[in-house]
PDB file of C-alpha atoms in Angstrom:
ATOM      1  CA  UNK A 153       0.000   0.000   0.000  1.00 67.00           C
ATOM      2  CA  UNK A 154       2.855   2.348   0.817  1.00 75.00           C
ATOM      3  CA  UNK A 155       4.539   1.521  -2.506  1.00 77.00           C
ATOM      4  CA  UNK A 156       1.261   2.094  -4.330  1.00 75.00           C
ATOM      5  CA  UNK A 157       0.793   5.459  -2.622  1.00 76.00           C
ATOM      6  CA  UNK A 158       4.344   6.560  -3.417  1.00 74.00           C
ATOM      7  CA  UNK A 159       4.101   5.362  -7.017  1.00 77.00           C
ATOM      8  CA  UNK A 160       0.859   7.253  -7.526  1.00 76.00           C
ATOM      9  CA  UNK A 161       2.089  10.467  -5.944  1.00 77.00           C
ATOM     10  CA  UNK A 162       2.893  13.603  -7.905  1.00 74.00           C
ATOM     11  CA  UNK A 163       5.635  16.047  -7.005  1.00 73.00           C
ATOM     12  CA  UNK A 164       4.995  19.736  -7.503  1.00 71.00           C
ATOM     13  CA  UNK A 165       8.214  21.659  -8.111  1.00 72.00           C
ATOM     14  CA  UNK A 166       8.292  25.304  -7.069  1.00 69.00           C
ATOM     15  CA  UNK A 167      11.586  27.051  -7.735  1.00 72.00           C
ATOM     16  CA  UNK A 168      12.763  29.943  -5.590  1.00 68.00           C
ATOM     17  CA  UNK A 169      15.186  32.547  -6.859  1.00 65.00           C
ATOM     18  CA  UNK A 170      17.243  32.638  -3.675  1.00 62.00           C
ATOM     19  CA  UNK A 171      17.477  31.273  -0.133  1.00 59.00           C
ATOM     20  CA  UNK A 172      15.484  34.173   1.278  1.00 57.00           C
ATOM     21  CA  UNK A 173      12.500  33.407  -0.944  1.00 59.00           C
ATOM     22  CA  UNK A 174      12.750  29.705  -0.105  1.00 64.00           C
ATOM     23  CA  UNK A 175      12.671  30.470   3.623  1.00 58.00           C
ATOM     24  CA  UNK A 176       9.592  32.642   3.191  1.00 56.00           C
ATOM     25  CA  UNK A 177       7.797  29.763   1.477  1.00 61.00           C
ATOM     26  CA  UNK A 178       8.766  27.384   4.264  1.00 58.00           C
ATOM     27  CA  UNK A 179       7.440  29.854   6.838  1.00 53.00           C
ATOM     28  CA  UNK A 180       3.958  29.237   5.453  1.00 53.00           C
ATOM     29  CA  UNK A 181       3.996  25.460   4.873  1.00 53.00           C
ATOM     30  CA  UNK A 182       6.332  22.652   5.879  1.00 52.00           C
ATOM     31  CA  UNK A 183       7.154  19.637   3.742  1.00 47.00           C
ATOM     32  CA  UNK A 184       4.011  17.776   4.909  1.00 50.00           C
ATOM     33  CA  UNK A 185       1.721  20.616   3.903  1.00 54.00           C
ATOM     34  CA  UNK A 186       0.648  21.078   7.511  1.00 60.00           C
ATOM     35  CA  UNK A 187       0.496  24.293   9.466  1.00 71.00           C
ATOM     36  CA  UNK A 188       3.791  25.035  11.156  1.00 76.00           C
ATOM     37  CA  UNK A 189       4.166  25.157  14.914  1.00 86.00           C
ATOM     38  CA  UNK A 190       5.122  28.556  16.291  1.00 90.00           C
ATOM     39  CA  UNK A 191       8.650  27.291  16.886  1.00 91.00           C
ATOM     40  CA  UNK A 192       9.007  25.973  13.323  1.00 88.00           C
ATOM     41  CA  UNK A 193       7.730  29.243  11.870  1.00 88.00           C
ATOM     42  CA  UNK A 194      10.038  31.235  14.148  1.00 91.00           C
ATOM     43  CA  UNK A 195      13.021  29.122  13.112  1.00 90.00           C
ATOM     44  CA  UNK A 196      12.261  29.868   9.465  1.00 87.00           C
ATOM     45  CA  UNK A 197      11.892  33.572  10.229  1.00 90.00           C
ATOM     46  CA  UNK A 198      15.218  33.594  12.104  1.00 92.00           C
ATOM     47  CA  UNK A 199      16.962  32.010   9.128  1.00 89.00           C
ATOM     48  CA  UNK A 200      15.340  34.548   6.823  1.00 87.00           C
ATOM     49  CA  UNK A 201      16.450  37.489   8.983  1.00 90.00           C
ATOM     50  CA  UNK A 202      19.972  36.072   9.091  1.00 89.00           C
ATOM     51  CA  UNK A 203      19.933  35.855   5.307  1.00 86.00           C
ATOM     52  CA  UNK A 204      18.721  39.467   4.947  1.00 88.00           C
ATOM     53  CA  UNK A 205      21.300  40.889   7.380  1.00 89.00           C
ATOM     54  CA  UNK A 206      24.273  39.000   5.930  1.00 87.00           C
ATOM     55  CA  UNK A 207      23.560  38.842   2.195  1.00 83.00           C
ATOM     56  CA  UNK A 208      26.484  41.169   1.448  1.00 83.00           C
ATOM     57  CA  UNK A 209      28.970  38.562   2.670  1.00 84.00           C
ATOM     58  CA  UNK A 210      28.243  34.963   1.674  1.00 83.00           C
ATOM     59  CA  UNK A 211      30.902  33.542   3.998  1.00 86.00           C
ATOM     60  CA  UNK A 212      29.440  35.346   7.005  1.00 83.00           C
ATOM     61  CA  UNK A 213      25.955  34.312   5.930  1.00 83.00           C
ATOM     62  CA  UNK A 214      26.886  30.638   5.662  1.00 85.00           C
ATOM     63  CA  UNK A 215      28.728  30.707   8.977  1.00 90.00           C
ATOM     64  CA  UNK A 216      25.833  32.186  10.953  1.00 89.00           C
ATOM     65  CA  UNK A 217      23.295  30.026   9.144  1.00 85.00           C
ATOM     66  CA  UNK A 218      25.218  26.881  10.091  1.00 90.00           C
ATOM     67  CA  UNK A 219      25.535  28.086  13.692  1.00 92.00           C
ATOM     68  CA  UNK A 220      21.803  28.690  13.930  1.00 91.00           C
ATOM     69  CA  UNK A 221      21.045  25.323  12.319  1.00 90.00           C
ATOM     70  CA  UNK A 222      23.307  23.700  14.891  1.00 94.00           C
ATOM     71  CA  UNK A 223      21.514  25.524  17.718  1.00 95.00           C
ATOM     72  CA  UNK A 224      18.136  24.401  16.393  1.00 93.00           C
ATOM     73  CA  UNK A 225      19.367  20.819  16.235  1.00 94.00           C
ATOM     74  CA  UNK A 226      20.451  21.136  19.865  1.00 97.00           C
ATOM     75  CA  UNK A 227      17.055  22.580  20.797  1.00 96.00           C
ATOM     76  CA  UNK A 228      15.181  19.622  19.309  1.00 95.00           C
ATOM     77  CA  UNK A 229      17.600  17.240  20.999  1.00 97.00           C
ATOM     78  CA  UNK A 230      16.711  18.819  24.342  1.00 97.00           C
ATOM     79  CA  UNK A 231      13.001  18.570  23.489  1.00 96.00           C
ATOM     80  CA  UNK A 232      13.354  14.902  22.603  1.00 96.00           C
ATOM     81  CA  UNK A 233      15.214  14.249  25.866  1.00 97.00           C
ATOM     82  CA  UNK A 234      12.554  16.125  27.843  1.00 97.00           C
ATOM     83  CA  UNK A 235       9.808  13.941  26.399  1.00 95.00           C
ATOM     84  CA  UNK A 236      11.775  10.723  26.836  1.00 95.00           C
ATOM     85  CA  UNK A 237      12.653  11.499  30.448  1.00 94.00           C
ATOM     86  CA  UNK A 238       9.181  12.687  31.438  1.00 90.00           C
ATOM     87  CA  UNK A 239       7.401  10.023  29.342  1.00 85.00           C
ATOM     88  CA  UNK A 240       4.974  12.636  28.073  1.00 83.00           C
ATOM     89  CA  UNK A 241       4.757  14.964  25.099  1.00 83.00           C
ATOM     90  CA  UNK A 242       5.723  18.501  26.014  1.00 90.00           C
ATOM     91  CA  UNK A 243       4.479  21.017  23.472  1.00 91.00           C
ATOM     92  CA  UNK A 244       7.455  22.848  21.972  1.00 94.00           C
ATOM     93  CA  UNK A 245       5.365  26.011  21.681  1.00 94.00           C
ATOM     94  CA  UNK A 246       4.606  25.874  25.415  1.00 95.00           C
ATOM     95  CA  UNK A 247       8.317  25.829  26.222  1.00 97.00           C
ATOM     96  CA  UNK A 248       8.844  28.692  23.772  1.00 97.00           C
ATOM     97  CA  UNK A 249       6.184  30.616  25.707  1.00 97.00           C
ATOM     98  CA  UNK A 250       7.953  29.801  28.989  1.00 97.00           C
ATOM     99  CA  UNK A 251      11.068  31.343  27.474  1.00 98.00           C
ATOM    100  CA  UNK A 252       9.226  34.508  26.513  1.00 98.00           C
ATOM    101  CA  UNK A 253       7.651  34.933  29.942  1.00 97.00           C
ATOM    102  CA  UNK A 254      10.947  34.389  31.763  1.00 97.00           C
ATOM    103  CA  UNK A 255      13.397  36.251  29.538  1.00 97.00           C
ATOM    104  CA  UNK A 256      11.596  38.903  27.486  1.00 97.00           C
ATOM    105  CA  UNK A 257      10.377  42.290  28.684  1.00 95.00           C
ATOM    106  CA  UNK A 258       6.650  41.815  28.034  1.00 95.00           C
ATOM    107  CA  UNK A 259       3.915  44.239  29.100  1.00 93.00           C
ATOM    108  CA  UNK A 260       0.682  42.259  29.026  1.00 91.00           C
ATOM    109  CA  UNK A 261      -0.847  38.819  28.528  1.00 91.00           C
ATOM    110  CA  UNK A 262      -1.241  39.310  24.794  1.00 91.00           C
ATOM    111  CA  UNK A 263       2.543  39.578  24.426  1.00 93.00           C
ATOM    112  CA  UNK A 264       3.222  36.089  25.750  1.00 93.00           C
ATOM    113  CA  UNK A 265       0.125  34.391  24.347  1.00 92.00           C
ATOM    114  CA  UNK A 266       1.154  35.452  20.821  1.00 93.00           C
ATOM    115  CA  UNK A 267       4.711  34.240  21.318  1.00 95.00           C
ATOM    116  CA  UNK A 268       5.711  33.866  17.690  1.00 93.00           C
ATOM    117  CA  UNK A 269       4.547  37.344  16.690  1.00 94.00           C
ATOM    118  CA  UNK A 270       6.136  38.914  19.758  1.00 96.00           C
ATOM    119  CA  UNK A 271       9.469  37.194  19.111  1.00 96.00           C
ATOM    120  CA  UNK A 272       9.364  38.148  15.433  1.00 95.00           C
ATOM    121  CA  UNK A 273       9.078  41.761  16.544  1.00 96.00           C
ATOM    122  CA  UNK A 274      12.127  41.272  18.772  1.00 96.00           C
ATOM    123  CA  UNK A 275      14.199  39.680  16.000  1.00 96.00           C
ATOM    124  CA  UNK A 276      13.156  42.457  13.622  1.00 95.00           C
ATOM    125  CA  UNK A 277      14.937  44.991  15.830  1.00 96.00           C
ATOM    126  CA  UNK A 278      18.302  43.260  15.389  1.00 96.00           C
ATOM    127  CA  UNK A 279      20.760  44.761  12.953  1.00 94.00           C
ATOM    128  CA  UNK A 280      23.417  42.035  12.931  1.00 93.00           C
ATOM    129  CA  UNK A 281      23.428  38.226  12.629  1.00 93.00           C
ATOM    130  CA  UNK A 282      25.384  38.098  15.899  1.00 94.00           C
ATOM    131  CA  UNK A 283      22.397  39.550  17.760  1.00 95.00           C
ATOM    132  CA  UNK A 284      20.132  36.946  16.201  1.00 95.00           C
ATOM    133  CA  UNK A 285      22.516  34.148  17.166  1.00 94.00           C
ATOM    134  CA  UNK A 286      22.720  35.395  20.750  1.00 96.00           C
ATOM    135  CA  UNK A 287      18.931  35.437  21.125  1.00 97.00           C
ATOM    136  CA  UNK A 288      18.633  32.009  19.523  1.00 96.00           C
ATOM    137  CA  UNK A 289      21.110  30.578  22.028  1.00 97.00           C
ATOM    138  CA  UNK A 290      19.021  32.022  24.867  1.00 97.00           C
ATOM    139  CA  UNK A 291      15.953  30.187  23.562  1.00 97.00           C
ATOM    140  CA  UNK A 292      17.972  26.967  23.312  1.00 97.00           C
ATOM    141  CA  UNK A 293      19.145  27.510  26.891  1.00 98.00           C
ATOM    142  CA  UNK A 294      15.517  27.490  28.049  1.00 98.00           C
ATOM    143  CA  UNK A 295      14.992  24.060  26.511  1.00 98.00           C
ATOM    144  CA  UNK A 296      18.226  22.918  28.158  1.00 98.00           C
ATOM    145  CA  UNK A 297      17.006  24.105  31.572  1.00 98.00           C
ATOM    146  CA  UNK A 298      13.716  22.269  31.041  1.00 97.00           C
ATOM    147  CA  UNK A 299      15.701  19.095  30.356  1.00 97.00           C
ATOM    148  CA  UNK A 300      17.712  19.653  33.542  1.00 97.00           C
ATOM    149  CA  UNK A 301      14.522  20.087  35.562  1.00 97.00           C
ATOM    150  CA  UNK A 302      12.961  16.936  34.089  1.00 96.00           C
ATOM    151  CA  UNK A 303      16.152  14.978  34.772  1.00 96.00           C
ATOM    152  CA  UNK A 304      16.168  16.096  38.408  1.00 95.00           C
ATOM    153  CA  UNK A 305      12.490  15.316  38.891  1.00 95.00           C
ATOM    154  CA  UNK A 306      12.760  11.780  37.567  1.00 94.00           C
ATOM    155  CA  UNK A 307      15.998  10.621  39.136  1.00 91.00           C
ATOM    156  CA  UNK A 308      15.925   8.721  42.431  1.00 89.00           C
ATOM    157  CA  UNK A 309      18.343  11.008  44.283  1.00 90.00           C
ATOM    158  CA  UNK A 310      16.785  14.313  43.228  1.00 89.00           C
ATOM    159  CA  UNK A 311      18.838  17.351  44.241  1.00 92.00           C
ATOM    160  CA  UNK A 312      15.618  19.325  44.690  1.00 94.00           C
ATOM    161  CA  UNK A 313      13.082  17.223  46.677  1.00 94.00           C
ATOM    162  CA  UNK A 314      10.497  20.035  46.789  1.00 95.00           C
ATOM    163  CA  UNK A 315      10.693  20.219  42.990  1.00 95.00           C
ATOM    164  CA  UNK A 316       9.800  16.533  42.805  1.00 94.00           C
ATOM    165  CA  UNK A 317       6.918  17.062  45.269  1.00 93.00           C
ATOM    166  CA  UNK A 318       5.607  19.954  43.214  1.00 92.00           C
ATOM    167  CA  UNK A 319       5.706  17.836  40.062  1.00 93.00           C
ATOM    168  CA  UNK A 320       3.798  15.008  41.753  1.00 90.00           C
ATOM    169  CA  UNK A 321       0.946  17.401  42.578  1.00 86.00           C
ATOM    170  CA  UNK A 322       0.460  17.770  38.836  1.00 81.00           C
ATOM    171  CA  UNK A 323      -0.054  21.516  38.386  1.00 80.00           C
ATOM    172  CA  UNK A 324       3.378  22.469  37.097  1.00 90.00           C
ATOM    173  CA  UNK A 325       2.597  24.326  33.877  1.00 89.00           C
ATOM    174  CA  UNK A 326       2.019  27.777  35.447  1.00 91.00           C
ATOM    175  CA  UNK A 327       5.255  27.443  37.440  1.00 95.00           C
ATOM    176  CA  UNK A 328       7.743  26.590  34.703  1.00 97.00           C
ATOM    177  CA  UNK A 329       8.596  30.187  33.679  1.00 97.00           C
ATOM    178  CA  UNK A 330       9.473  31.070  37.277  1.00 98.00           C
ATOM    179  CA  UNK A 331      11.424  27.844  37.835  1.00 98.00           C
ATOM    180  CA  UNK A 332      13.381  28.424  34.629  1.00 98.00           C
ATOM    181  CA  UNK A 333      14.148  32.013  35.587  1.00 98.00           C
ATOM    182  CA  UNK A 334      15.178  31.058  39.124  1.00 98.00           C
ATOM    183  CA  UNK A 335      17.381  28.203  37.924  1.00 97.00           C
ATOM    184  CA  UNK A 336      19.169  30.505  35.501  1.00 97.00           C
ATOM    185  CA  UNK A 337      19.942  33.273  38.000  1.00 97.00           C
ATOM    186  CA  UNK A 338      19.492  31.857  41.529  1.00 97.00           C
ATOM    187  CA  UNK A 339      19.874  28.053  41.269  1.00 96.00           C
ATOM    188  CA  UNK A 340      20.745  27.719  44.970  1.00 96.00           C
ATOM    189  CA  UNK A 341      17.213  28.742  46.006  1.00 97.00           C
ATOM    190  CA  UNK A 342      15.303  26.641  43.490  1.00 97.00           C
ATOM    191  CA  UNK A 343      14.157  24.058  46.013  1.00 96.00           C
ATOM    192  CA  UNK A 344      12.977  26.671  48.510  1.00 97.00           C
ATOM    193  CA  UNK A 345      11.037  28.405  45.746  1.00 97.00           C
ATOM    194  CA  UNK A 346       9.399  25.048  44.976  1.00 96.00           C
ATOM    195  CA  UNK A 347       8.428  24.767  48.637  1.00 96.00           C
ATOM    196  CA  UNK A 348       6.637  28.114  48.434  1.00 95.00           C
ATOM    197  CA  UNK A 349       4.946  27.082  45.195  1.00 94.00           C
ATOM    198  CA  UNK A 350       3.687  23.882  46.793  1.00 92.00           C
ATOM    199  CA  UNK A 351       2.162  25.932  49.605  1.00 90.00           C
ATOM    200  CA  UNK A 352       0.674  28.228  46.979  1.00 89.00           C
ATOM    201  CA  UNK A 353      -0.886  25.230  45.219  1.00 86.00           C
ATOM    202  CA  UNK A 354      -2.443  23.766  48.355  1.00 79.00           C
ATOM    203  CA  UNK A 355      -3.694  27.044  49.813  1.00 74.00           C
ATOM    204  CA  UNK A 356      -4.954  28.824  46.734  1.00 66.00           C
ATOM    205  CA  UNK A 357      -6.480  26.171  44.476  1.00 62.00           C
ATOM    206  CA  UNK A 358      -8.357  23.817  46.836  1.00 56.00           C
ATOM    207  CA  UNK A 359      -9.296  26.144  49.672  1.00 48.00           C
ATOM    208  CA  UNK A 360     -10.295  29.351  47.953  1.00 48.00           C
ATOM    209  CA  UNK A 361     -13.104  29.684  45.432  1.00 47.00           C
ATOM    210  CA  UNK A 362     -11.175  31.606  42.809  1.00 50.00           C
ATOM    211  CA  UNK A 363     -10.335  31.237  39.145  1.00 51.00           C
ATOM    212  CA  UNK A 364      -7.725  28.616  38.331  1.00 52.00           C
ATOM    213  CA  UNK A 365      -5.346  31.330  37.103  1.00 60.00           C
ATOM    214  CA  UNK A 366      -5.296  33.040  40.504  1.00 60.00           C
ATOM    215  CA  UNK A 367      -1.844  34.492  41.138  1.00 81.00           C
ATOM    216  CA  UNK A 368      -0.396  33.157  37.886  1.00 88.00           C
ATOM    217  CA  UNK A 369       0.073  36.615  36.387  1.00 90.00           C
ATOM    218  CA  UNK A 370       2.022  37.614  39.501  1.00 92.00           C
ATOM    219  CA  UNK A 371       4.223  34.526  39.169  1.00 94.00           C
ATOM    220  CA  UNK A 372       4.888  35.403  35.534  1.00 96.00           C
ATOM    221  CA  UNK A 373       5.762  38.974  36.505  1.00 95.00           C
ATOM    222  CA  UNK A 374       8.167  37.678  39.155  1.00 96.00           C
ATOM    223  CA  UNK A 375       9.835  35.413  36.571  1.00 97.00           C
ATOM    224  CA  UNK A 376      10.376  38.434  34.339  1.00 97.00           C
ATOM    225  CA  UNK A 377      11.618  40.602  37.223  1.00 97.00           C
ATOM    226  CA  UNK A 378      14.306  38.054  38.040  1.00 97.00           C
ATOM    227  CA  UNK A 379      15.673  38.610  34.535  1.00 95.00           C
ATOM    228  CA  UNK A 380      15.280  42.394  34.345  1.00 95.00           C
ATOM    229  CA  UNK A 381      15.176  43.893  37.850  1.00 93.00           C
ATOM    230  CA  UNK A 382      18.768  44.782  38.774  1.00 90.00           C
ATOM    231  CA  UNK A 383      17.759  45.052  42.431  1.00 94.00           C
ATOM    232  CA  UNK A 384      16.214  41.605  42.633  1.00 95.00           C
ATOM    233  CA  UNK A 385      17.662  39.267  45.233  1.00 96.00           C
ATOM    234  CA  UNK A 386      16.755  36.061  47.040  1.00 97.00           C
ATOM    235  CA  UNK A 387      14.926  37.817  49.884  1.00 96.00           C
ATOM    236  CA  UNK A 388      12.827  39.872  47.493  1.00 96.00           C
ATOM    237  CA  UNK A 389      11.810  36.703  45.636  1.00 97.00           C
ATOM    238  CA  UNK A 390      10.753  35.043  48.900  1.00 97.00           C
ATOM    239  CA  UNK A 391       8.840  38.161  49.951  1.00 96.00           C
ATOM    240  CA  UNK A 392       6.857  38.189  46.701  1.00 95.00           C
ATOM    241  CA  UNK A 393       6.027  34.493  47.055  1.00 95.00           C
ATOM    242  CA  UNK A 394       4.872  34.973  50.657  1.00 93.00           C
ATOM    243  CA  UNK A 395       2.506  37.719  49.485  1.00 91.00           C
ATOM    244  CA  UNK A 396       0.885  35.278  47.061  1.00 87.00           C
ATOM    245  CA  UNK A 397       0.412  32.649  49.766  1.00 84.00           C
ATOM    246  CA  UNK A 398      -0.937  35.039  52.409  1.00 80.00           C
TER     247      UNK A 398
END
Protein backbone atom coordinates (compact mmCIF):
# COMPACT_ATOMS: atom_id res chain seq x y z
CA UNK A 1 0.00 0.00 0.00
CA UNK A 2 2.86 2.35 0.82
CA UNK A 3 4.54 1.52 -2.51
CA UNK A 4 1.26 2.09 -4.33
CA UNK A 5 0.79 5.46 -2.62
CA UNK A 6 4.34 6.56 -3.42
CA UNK A 7 4.10 5.36 -7.02
CA UNK A 8 0.86 7.25 -7.53
CA UNK A 9 2.09 10.47 -5.94
CA UNK A 10 2.89 13.60 -7.90
CA UNK A 11 5.63 16.05 -7.01
CA UNK A 12 5.00 19.74 -7.50
CA UNK A 13 8.21 21.66 -8.11
CA UNK A 14 8.29 25.30 -7.07
CA UNK A 15 11.59 27.05 -7.73
CA UNK A 16 12.76 29.94 -5.59
CA UNK A 17 15.19 32.55 -6.86
CA UNK A 18 17.24 32.64 -3.67
CA UNK A 19 17.48 31.27 -0.13
CA UNK A 20 15.48 34.17 1.28
CA UNK A 21 12.50 33.41 -0.94
CA UNK A 22 12.75 29.71 -0.10
CA UNK A 23 12.67 30.47 3.62
CA UNK A 24 9.59 32.64 3.19
CA UNK A 25 7.80 29.76 1.48
CA UNK A 26 8.77 27.38 4.26
CA UNK A 27 7.44 29.85 6.84
CA UNK A 28 3.96 29.24 5.45
CA UNK A 29 4.00 25.46 4.87
CA UNK A 30 6.33 22.65 5.88
CA UNK A 31 7.15 19.64 3.74
CA UNK A 32 4.01 17.78 4.91
CA UNK A 33 1.72 20.62 3.90
CA UNK A 34 0.65 21.08 7.51
CA UNK A 35 0.50 24.29 9.47
CA UNK A 36 3.79 25.03 11.16
CA UNK A 37 4.17 25.16 14.91
CA UNK A 38 5.12 28.56 16.29
CA UNK A 39 8.65 27.29 16.89
CA UNK A 40 9.01 25.97 13.32
CA UNK A 41 7.73 29.24 11.87
CA UNK A 42 10.04 31.24 14.15
CA UNK A 43 13.02 29.12 13.11
CA UNK A 44 12.26 29.87 9.47
CA UNK A 45 11.89 33.57 10.23
CA UNK A 46 15.22 33.59 12.10
CA UNK A 47 16.96 32.01 9.13
CA UNK A 48 15.34 34.55 6.82
CA UNK A 49 16.45 37.49 8.98
CA UNK A 50 19.97 36.07 9.09
CA UNK A 51 19.93 35.85 5.31
CA UNK A 52 18.72 39.47 4.95
CA UNK A 53 21.30 40.89 7.38
CA UNK A 54 24.27 39.00 5.93
CA UNK A 55 23.56 38.84 2.20
CA UNK A 56 26.48 41.17 1.45
CA UNK A 57 28.97 38.56 2.67
CA UNK A 58 28.24 34.96 1.67
CA UNK A 59 30.90 33.54 4.00
CA UNK A 60 29.44 35.35 7.00
CA UNK A 61 25.96 34.31 5.93
CA UNK A 62 26.89 30.64 5.66
CA UNK A 63 28.73 30.71 8.98
CA UNK A 64 25.83 32.19 10.95
CA UNK A 65 23.29 30.03 9.14
CA UNK A 66 25.22 26.88 10.09
CA UNK A 67 25.54 28.09 13.69
CA UNK A 68 21.80 28.69 13.93
CA UNK A 69 21.04 25.32 12.32
CA UNK A 70 23.31 23.70 14.89
CA UNK A 71 21.51 25.52 17.72
CA UNK A 72 18.14 24.40 16.39
CA UNK A 73 19.37 20.82 16.23
CA UNK A 74 20.45 21.14 19.86
CA UNK A 75 17.06 22.58 20.80
CA UNK A 76 15.18 19.62 19.31
CA UNK A 77 17.60 17.24 21.00
CA UNK A 78 16.71 18.82 24.34
CA UNK A 79 13.00 18.57 23.49
CA UNK A 80 13.35 14.90 22.60
CA UNK A 81 15.21 14.25 25.87
CA UNK A 82 12.55 16.13 27.84
CA UNK A 83 9.81 13.94 26.40
CA UNK A 84 11.77 10.72 26.84
CA UNK A 85 12.65 11.50 30.45
CA UNK A 86 9.18 12.69 31.44
CA UNK A 87 7.40 10.02 29.34
CA UNK A 88 4.97 12.64 28.07
CA UNK A 89 4.76 14.96 25.10
CA UNK A 90 5.72 18.50 26.01
CA UNK A 91 4.48 21.02 23.47
CA UNK A 92 7.46 22.85 21.97
CA UNK A 93 5.36 26.01 21.68
CA UNK A 94 4.61 25.87 25.42
CA UNK A 95 8.32 25.83 26.22
CA UNK A 96 8.84 28.69 23.77
CA UNK A 97 6.18 30.62 25.71
CA UNK A 98 7.95 29.80 28.99
CA UNK A 99 11.07 31.34 27.47
CA UNK A 100 9.23 34.51 26.51
CA UNK A 101 7.65 34.93 29.94
CA UNK A 102 10.95 34.39 31.76
CA UNK A 103 13.40 36.25 29.54
CA UNK A 104 11.60 38.90 27.49
CA UNK A 105 10.38 42.29 28.68
CA UNK A 106 6.65 41.82 28.03
CA UNK A 107 3.91 44.24 29.10
CA UNK A 108 0.68 42.26 29.03
CA UNK A 109 -0.85 38.82 28.53
CA UNK A 110 -1.24 39.31 24.79
CA UNK A 111 2.54 39.58 24.43
CA UNK A 112 3.22 36.09 25.75
CA UNK A 113 0.13 34.39 24.35
CA UNK A 114 1.15 35.45 20.82
CA UNK A 115 4.71 34.24 21.32
CA UNK A 116 5.71 33.87 17.69
CA UNK A 117 4.55 37.34 16.69
CA UNK A 118 6.14 38.91 19.76
CA UNK A 119 9.47 37.19 19.11
CA UNK A 120 9.36 38.15 15.43
CA UNK A 121 9.08 41.76 16.54
CA UNK A 122 12.13 41.27 18.77
CA UNK A 123 14.20 39.68 16.00
CA UNK A 124 13.16 42.46 13.62
CA UNK A 125 14.94 44.99 15.83
CA UNK A 126 18.30 43.26 15.39
CA UNK A 127 20.76 44.76 12.95
CA UNK A 128 23.42 42.03 12.93
CA UNK A 129 23.43 38.23 12.63
CA UNK A 130 25.38 38.10 15.90
CA UNK A 131 22.40 39.55 17.76
CA UNK A 132 20.13 36.95 16.20
CA UNK A 133 22.52 34.15 17.17
CA UNK A 134 22.72 35.40 20.75
CA UNK A 135 18.93 35.44 21.12
CA UNK A 136 18.63 32.01 19.52
CA UNK A 137 21.11 30.58 22.03
CA UNK A 138 19.02 32.02 24.87
CA UNK A 139 15.95 30.19 23.56
CA UNK A 140 17.97 26.97 23.31
CA UNK A 141 19.14 27.51 26.89
CA UNK A 142 15.52 27.49 28.05
CA UNK A 143 14.99 24.06 26.51
CA UNK A 144 18.23 22.92 28.16
CA UNK A 145 17.01 24.10 31.57
CA UNK A 146 13.72 22.27 31.04
CA UNK A 147 15.70 19.09 30.36
CA UNK A 148 17.71 19.65 33.54
CA UNK A 149 14.52 20.09 35.56
CA UNK A 150 12.96 16.94 34.09
CA UNK A 151 16.15 14.98 34.77
CA UNK A 152 16.17 16.10 38.41
CA UNK A 153 12.49 15.32 38.89
CA UNK A 154 12.76 11.78 37.57
CA UNK A 155 16.00 10.62 39.14
CA UNK A 156 15.92 8.72 42.43
CA UNK A 157 18.34 11.01 44.28
CA UNK A 158 16.78 14.31 43.23
CA UNK A 159 18.84 17.35 44.24
CA UNK A 160 15.62 19.33 44.69
CA UNK A 161 13.08 17.22 46.68
CA UNK A 162 10.50 20.04 46.79
CA UNK A 163 10.69 20.22 42.99
CA UNK A 164 9.80 16.53 42.81
CA UNK A 165 6.92 17.06 45.27
CA UNK A 166 5.61 19.95 43.21
CA UNK A 167 5.71 17.84 40.06
CA UNK A 168 3.80 15.01 41.75
CA UNK A 169 0.95 17.40 42.58
CA UNK A 170 0.46 17.77 38.84
CA UNK A 171 -0.05 21.52 38.39
CA UNK A 172 3.38 22.47 37.10
CA UNK A 173 2.60 24.33 33.88
CA UNK A 174 2.02 27.78 35.45
CA UNK A 175 5.25 27.44 37.44
CA UNK A 176 7.74 26.59 34.70
CA UNK A 177 8.60 30.19 33.68
CA UNK A 178 9.47 31.07 37.28
CA UNK A 179 11.42 27.84 37.83
CA UNK A 180 13.38 28.42 34.63
CA UNK A 181 14.15 32.01 35.59
CA UNK A 182 15.18 31.06 39.12
CA UNK A 183 17.38 28.20 37.92
CA UNK A 184 19.17 30.50 35.50
CA UNK A 185 19.94 33.27 38.00
CA UNK A 186 19.49 31.86 41.53
CA UNK A 187 19.87 28.05 41.27
CA UNK A 188 20.75 27.72 44.97
CA UNK A 189 17.21 28.74 46.01
CA UNK A 190 15.30 26.64 43.49
CA UNK A 191 14.16 24.06 46.01
CA UNK A 192 12.98 26.67 48.51
CA UNK A 193 11.04 28.41 45.75
CA UNK A 194 9.40 25.05 44.98
CA UNK A 195 8.43 24.77 48.64
CA UNK A 196 6.64 28.11 48.43
CA UNK A 197 4.95 27.08 45.20
CA UNK A 198 3.69 23.88 46.79
CA UNK A 199 2.16 25.93 49.61
CA UNK A 200 0.67 28.23 46.98
CA UNK A 201 -0.89 25.23 45.22
CA UNK A 202 -2.44 23.77 48.35
CA UNK A 203 -3.69 27.04 49.81
CA UNK A 204 -4.95 28.82 46.73
CA UNK A 205 -6.48 26.17 44.48
CA UNK A 206 -8.36 23.82 46.84
CA UNK A 207 -9.30 26.14 49.67
CA UNK A 208 -10.29 29.35 47.95
CA UNK A 209 -13.10 29.68 45.43
CA UNK A 210 -11.17 31.61 42.81
CA UNK A 211 -10.34 31.24 39.15
CA UNK A 212 -7.72 28.62 38.33
CA UNK A 213 -5.35 31.33 37.10
CA UNK A 214 -5.30 33.04 40.50
CA UNK A 215 -1.84 34.49 41.14
CA UNK A 216 -0.40 33.16 37.89
CA UNK A 217 0.07 36.62 36.39
CA UNK A 218 2.02 37.61 39.50
CA UNK A 219 4.22 34.53 39.17
CA UNK A 220 4.89 35.40 35.53
CA UNK A 221 5.76 38.97 36.50
CA UNK A 222 8.17 37.68 39.16
CA UNK A 223 9.84 35.41 36.57
CA UNK A 224 10.38 38.43 34.34
CA UNK A 225 11.62 40.60 37.22
CA UNK A 226 14.31 38.05 38.04
CA UNK A 227 15.67 38.61 34.53
CA UNK A 228 15.28 42.39 34.34
CA UNK A 229 15.18 43.89 37.85
CA UNK A 230 18.77 44.78 38.77
CA UNK A 231 17.76 45.05 42.43
CA UNK A 232 16.21 41.61 42.63
CA UNK A 233 17.66 39.27 45.23
CA UNK A 234 16.76 36.06 47.04
CA UNK A 235 14.93 37.82 49.88
CA UNK A 236 12.83 39.87 47.49
CA UNK A 237 11.81 36.70 45.64
CA UNK A 238 10.75 35.04 48.90
CA UNK A 239 8.84 38.16 49.95
CA UNK A 240 6.86 38.19 46.70
CA UNK A 241 6.03 34.49 47.05
CA UNK A 242 4.87 34.97 50.66
CA UNK A 243 2.51 37.72 49.49
CA UNK A 244 0.88 35.28 47.06
CA UNK A 245 0.41 32.65 49.77
CA UNK A 246 -0.94 35.04 52.41
